[in-house]
CSV table of C-alpha atoms in Angstrom, one decimal:
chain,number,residue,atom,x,y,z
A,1,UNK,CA,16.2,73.5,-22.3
A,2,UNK,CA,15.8,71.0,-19.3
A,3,UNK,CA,16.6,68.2,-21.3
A,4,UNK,CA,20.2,70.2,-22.1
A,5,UNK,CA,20.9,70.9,-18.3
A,6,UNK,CA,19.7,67.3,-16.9
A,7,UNK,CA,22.2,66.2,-20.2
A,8,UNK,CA,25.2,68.5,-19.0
A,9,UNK,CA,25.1,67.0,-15.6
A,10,UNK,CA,24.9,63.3,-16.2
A,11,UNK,CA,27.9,61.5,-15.5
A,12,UNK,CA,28.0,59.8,-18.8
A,13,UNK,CA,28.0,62.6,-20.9
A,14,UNK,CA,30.8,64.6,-18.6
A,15,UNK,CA,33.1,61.6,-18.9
A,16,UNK,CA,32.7,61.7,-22.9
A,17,UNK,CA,32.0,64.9,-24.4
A,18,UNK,CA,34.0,67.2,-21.5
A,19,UNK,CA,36.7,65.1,-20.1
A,20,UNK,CA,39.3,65.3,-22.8
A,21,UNK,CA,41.1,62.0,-24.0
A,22,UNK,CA,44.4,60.9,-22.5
A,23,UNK,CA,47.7,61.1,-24.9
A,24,UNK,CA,47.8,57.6,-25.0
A,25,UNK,CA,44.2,57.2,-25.8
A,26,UNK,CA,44.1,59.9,-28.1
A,27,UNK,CA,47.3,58.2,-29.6
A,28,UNK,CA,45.9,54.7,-30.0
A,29,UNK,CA,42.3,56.4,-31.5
A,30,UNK,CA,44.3,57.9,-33.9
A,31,UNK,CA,46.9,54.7,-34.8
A,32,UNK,CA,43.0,52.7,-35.2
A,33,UNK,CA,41.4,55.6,-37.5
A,34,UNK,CA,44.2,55.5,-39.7
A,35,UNK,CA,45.2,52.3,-39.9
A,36,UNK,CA,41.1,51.3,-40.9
A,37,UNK,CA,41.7,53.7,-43.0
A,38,UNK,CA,44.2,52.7,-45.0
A,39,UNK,CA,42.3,49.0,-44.9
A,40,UNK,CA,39.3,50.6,-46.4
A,41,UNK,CA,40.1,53.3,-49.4
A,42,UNK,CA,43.2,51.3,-49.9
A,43,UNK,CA,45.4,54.7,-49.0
A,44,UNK,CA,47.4,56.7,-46.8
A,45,UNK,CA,45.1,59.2,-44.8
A,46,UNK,CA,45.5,63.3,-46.3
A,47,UNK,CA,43.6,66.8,-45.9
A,48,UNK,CA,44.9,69.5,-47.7
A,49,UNK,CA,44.8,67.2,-51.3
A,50,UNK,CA,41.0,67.2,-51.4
A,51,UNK,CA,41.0,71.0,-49.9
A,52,UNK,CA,43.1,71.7,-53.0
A,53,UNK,CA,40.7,70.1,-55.4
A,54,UNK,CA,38.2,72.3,-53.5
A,55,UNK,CA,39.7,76.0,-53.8
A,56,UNK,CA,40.6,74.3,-57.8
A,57,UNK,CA,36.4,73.1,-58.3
A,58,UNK,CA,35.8,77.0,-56.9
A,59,UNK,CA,38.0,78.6,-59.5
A,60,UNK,CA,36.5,76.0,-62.7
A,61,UNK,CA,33.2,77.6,-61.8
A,62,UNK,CA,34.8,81.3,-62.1
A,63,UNK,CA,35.6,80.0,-65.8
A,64,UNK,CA,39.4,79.0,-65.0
A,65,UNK,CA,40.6,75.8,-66.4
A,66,UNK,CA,42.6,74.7,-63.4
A,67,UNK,CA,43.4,71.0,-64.6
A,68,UNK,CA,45.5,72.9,-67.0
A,69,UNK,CA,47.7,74.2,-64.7
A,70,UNK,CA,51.4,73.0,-64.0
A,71,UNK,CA,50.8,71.7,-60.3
A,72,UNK,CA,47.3,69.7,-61.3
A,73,UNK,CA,49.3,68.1,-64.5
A,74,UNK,CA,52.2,67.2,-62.3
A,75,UNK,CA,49.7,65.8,-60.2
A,76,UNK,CA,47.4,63.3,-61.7
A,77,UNK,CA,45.6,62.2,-58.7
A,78,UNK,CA,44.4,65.9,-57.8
A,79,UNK,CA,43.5,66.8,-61.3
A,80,UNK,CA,41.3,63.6,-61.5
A,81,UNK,CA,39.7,64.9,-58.6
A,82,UNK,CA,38.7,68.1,-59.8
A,83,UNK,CA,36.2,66.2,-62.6
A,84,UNK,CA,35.2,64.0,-59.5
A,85,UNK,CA,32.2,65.6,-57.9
A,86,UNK,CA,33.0,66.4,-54.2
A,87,UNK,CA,30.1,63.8,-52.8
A,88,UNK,CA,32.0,61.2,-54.7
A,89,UNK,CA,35.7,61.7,-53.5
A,90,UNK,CA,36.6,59.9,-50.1
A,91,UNK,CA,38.9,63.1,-49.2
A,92,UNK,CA,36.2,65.3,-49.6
A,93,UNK,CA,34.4,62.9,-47.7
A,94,UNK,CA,36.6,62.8,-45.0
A,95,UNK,CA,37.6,66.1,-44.7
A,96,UNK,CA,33.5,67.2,-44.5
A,97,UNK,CA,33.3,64.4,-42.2
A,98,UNK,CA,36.1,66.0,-39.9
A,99,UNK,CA,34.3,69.5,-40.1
A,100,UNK,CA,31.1,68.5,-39.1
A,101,UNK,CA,32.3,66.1,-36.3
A,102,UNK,CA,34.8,69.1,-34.7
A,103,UNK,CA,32.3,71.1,-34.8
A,104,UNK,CA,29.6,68.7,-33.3
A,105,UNK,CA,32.6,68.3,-30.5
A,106,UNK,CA,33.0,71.7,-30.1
A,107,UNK,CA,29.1,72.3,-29.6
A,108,UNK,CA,28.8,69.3,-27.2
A,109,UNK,CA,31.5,69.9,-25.1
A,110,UNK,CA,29.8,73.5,-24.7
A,111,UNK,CA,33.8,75.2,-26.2
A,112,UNK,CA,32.0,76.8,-28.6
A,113,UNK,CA,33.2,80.7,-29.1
A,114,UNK,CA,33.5,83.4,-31.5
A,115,UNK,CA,35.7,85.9,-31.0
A,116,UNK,CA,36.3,88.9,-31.8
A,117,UNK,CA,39.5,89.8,-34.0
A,118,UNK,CA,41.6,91.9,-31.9
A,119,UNK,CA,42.8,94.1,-34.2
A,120,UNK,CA,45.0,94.7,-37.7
A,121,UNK,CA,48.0,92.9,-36.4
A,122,UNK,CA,46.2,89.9,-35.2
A,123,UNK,CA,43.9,89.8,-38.6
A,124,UNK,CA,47.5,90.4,-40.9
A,125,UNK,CA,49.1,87.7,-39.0
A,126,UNK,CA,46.4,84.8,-39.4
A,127,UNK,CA,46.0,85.8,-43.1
A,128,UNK,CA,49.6,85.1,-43.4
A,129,UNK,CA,49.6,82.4,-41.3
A,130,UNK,CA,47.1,80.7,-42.7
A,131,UNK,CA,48.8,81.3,-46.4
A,132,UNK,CA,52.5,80.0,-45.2
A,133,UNK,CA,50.3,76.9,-43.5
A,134,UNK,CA,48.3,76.3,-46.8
A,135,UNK,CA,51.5,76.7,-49.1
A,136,UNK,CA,53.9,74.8,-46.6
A,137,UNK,CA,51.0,71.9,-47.2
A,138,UNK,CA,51.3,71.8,-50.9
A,139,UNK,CA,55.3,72.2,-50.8
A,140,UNK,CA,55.4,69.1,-48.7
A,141,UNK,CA,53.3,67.4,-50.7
A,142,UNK,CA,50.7,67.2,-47.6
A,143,UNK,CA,49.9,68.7,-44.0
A,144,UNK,CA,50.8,67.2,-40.9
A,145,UNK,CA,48.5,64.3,-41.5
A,146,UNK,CA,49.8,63.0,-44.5
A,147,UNK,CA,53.2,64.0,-44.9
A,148,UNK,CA,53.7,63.4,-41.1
A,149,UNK,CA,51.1,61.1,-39.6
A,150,UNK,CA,50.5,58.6,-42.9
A,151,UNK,CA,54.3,58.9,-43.4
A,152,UNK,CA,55.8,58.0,-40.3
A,153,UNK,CA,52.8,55.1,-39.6
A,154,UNK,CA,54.2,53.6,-43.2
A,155,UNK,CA,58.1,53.9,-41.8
A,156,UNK,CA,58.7,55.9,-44.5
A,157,UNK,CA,62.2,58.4,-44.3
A,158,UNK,CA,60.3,61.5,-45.6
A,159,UNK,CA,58.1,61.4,-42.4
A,160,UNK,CA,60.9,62.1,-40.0
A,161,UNK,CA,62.2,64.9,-42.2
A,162,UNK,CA,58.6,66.4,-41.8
A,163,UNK,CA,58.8,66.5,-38.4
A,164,UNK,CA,62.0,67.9,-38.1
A,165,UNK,CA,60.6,70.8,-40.5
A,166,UNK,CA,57.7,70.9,-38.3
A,167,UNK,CA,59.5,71.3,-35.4
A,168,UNK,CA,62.1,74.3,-36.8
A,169,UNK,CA,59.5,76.2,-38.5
A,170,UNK,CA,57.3,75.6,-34.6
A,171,UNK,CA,60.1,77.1,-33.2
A,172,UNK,CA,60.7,80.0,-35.6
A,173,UNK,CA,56.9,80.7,-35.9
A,174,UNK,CA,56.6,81.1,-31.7
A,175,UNK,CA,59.1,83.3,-31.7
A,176,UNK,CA,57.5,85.7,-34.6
A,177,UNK,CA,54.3,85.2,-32.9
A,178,UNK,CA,55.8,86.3,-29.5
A,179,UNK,CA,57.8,89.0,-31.1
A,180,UNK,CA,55.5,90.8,-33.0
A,181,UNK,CA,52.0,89.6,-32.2
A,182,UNK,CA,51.5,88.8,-28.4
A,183,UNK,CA,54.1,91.7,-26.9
A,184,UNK,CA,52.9,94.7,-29.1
C-alpha cells in the first residue's frame, strides 16, 4: 500500500493519470488514433458492428442461426464476422482493447465507483436508454464513432447529418431526462 500512496503523490503520475486532457489535446489524440487506424486495418474506426457480432455469437450458442437473419444477410461484413472467432476480428479487438484500457483509466485515476441504482424509475430509464442508444446505433448504420467521428474525418455528407441527429435527439433526450427522471 506504500507503494500506492508514494505513487498517488508523485508529480508525474498526477499530471497523467488525474489531470484530465485539454479539448484540443484530447482532439488531436483522437484525429492520431484514428487516422493510424485507418492506415493499419485499412478501415474507418466502429464499435457497435463488432458488439453486434457479439450479442449475434451469444445467441448461435443458444442454438439460433443468426447469419440467417435479414439484418446479418443485408450485411455481409457483420455476418462474416459472426464465423470469425472474436480473438481474430480487429473490432472485437478494439472494442476489448477500449474496455480494458477505460477501465485501467478509471482505476488509475482513483474514479472508480459503483453505485447504487436509485430506484425503478432510474433502472426503467437506463434500460430504455440503453435500448434506444443500441437500436439508434444499428439504424445509423454505427454509433457516434463511426457514423460521426470516421464519417466526418472522411468528409463524407452522412457525418454532418449524424450530428445534427445527435444533437436533436441530445436535446429531446435532456429534456425527458429532466422531465421525468431528475425532478420526480
Amino acid at each position: 500500500m506504500t507503494f500506492f500512496n508514494k505513487l498517488s503523490q508523485n508529480e508525474i503520475y498526477k499530471r497523467i493519470m488525474k489531470t484530465p486532457l485539454s479539448y484540443s489535446a484530447g482532439a488531436a489524440l483522437l484525429g492520431i488514433t484514428a487516422t493510424a487506424h485507418l492506415i493499419i486495418f485499412k478501415e474507418a474506426w466502429g464499435v457497435t458492428g463488432p458488439i453486434t457480432v457479439w450479442g449475434a455469437k451469444i445467441f448461435q450458442l443458444m442454438g439460433i442461426n443468426t447469419a440467417r437473419w435479414s439484418y446479418f444477410v443485408a450485411h455481409p461484413g457483420l455476418k462474416r464476422g459472426i464465423m470469425t472467432p472474436i480473438l481474430r476480428s480487429g473490432g472485437s479487438i478494439r472494442n476489448i482493447g477500449i474496455i480494458v484500457g477505460a477501465t485501467l483509466a478509471t482505476l488509475y485515476a482513483s474514479e472508480f465507483k459503483i453505485k447504487k441504482i436509485k430506484g425503478k424509475r432510474q433502472l426503467i430509464g437506463a434500460v430504455i436508454g440503453g435500448f434506444l442508444m443500441g437500436f439508434g446505433a444499428r439504424l445509423a448504420a454505427g454509433c457516434n464513432i463511426a457514423a460521426l467521428f470516421s464519417a466526418l474525418s472522411a468528409l463524407s455528407l452522412t457525418g454532418w447529418f449524424f450530428a445534427a441527429s445527435l444533437l436533436i435527439g441530445a436535446i429531446i433526450g435532456s429534456k425527458i431526462l429532466v422531465t421525468y427522471i431528475i425532478n420526480k
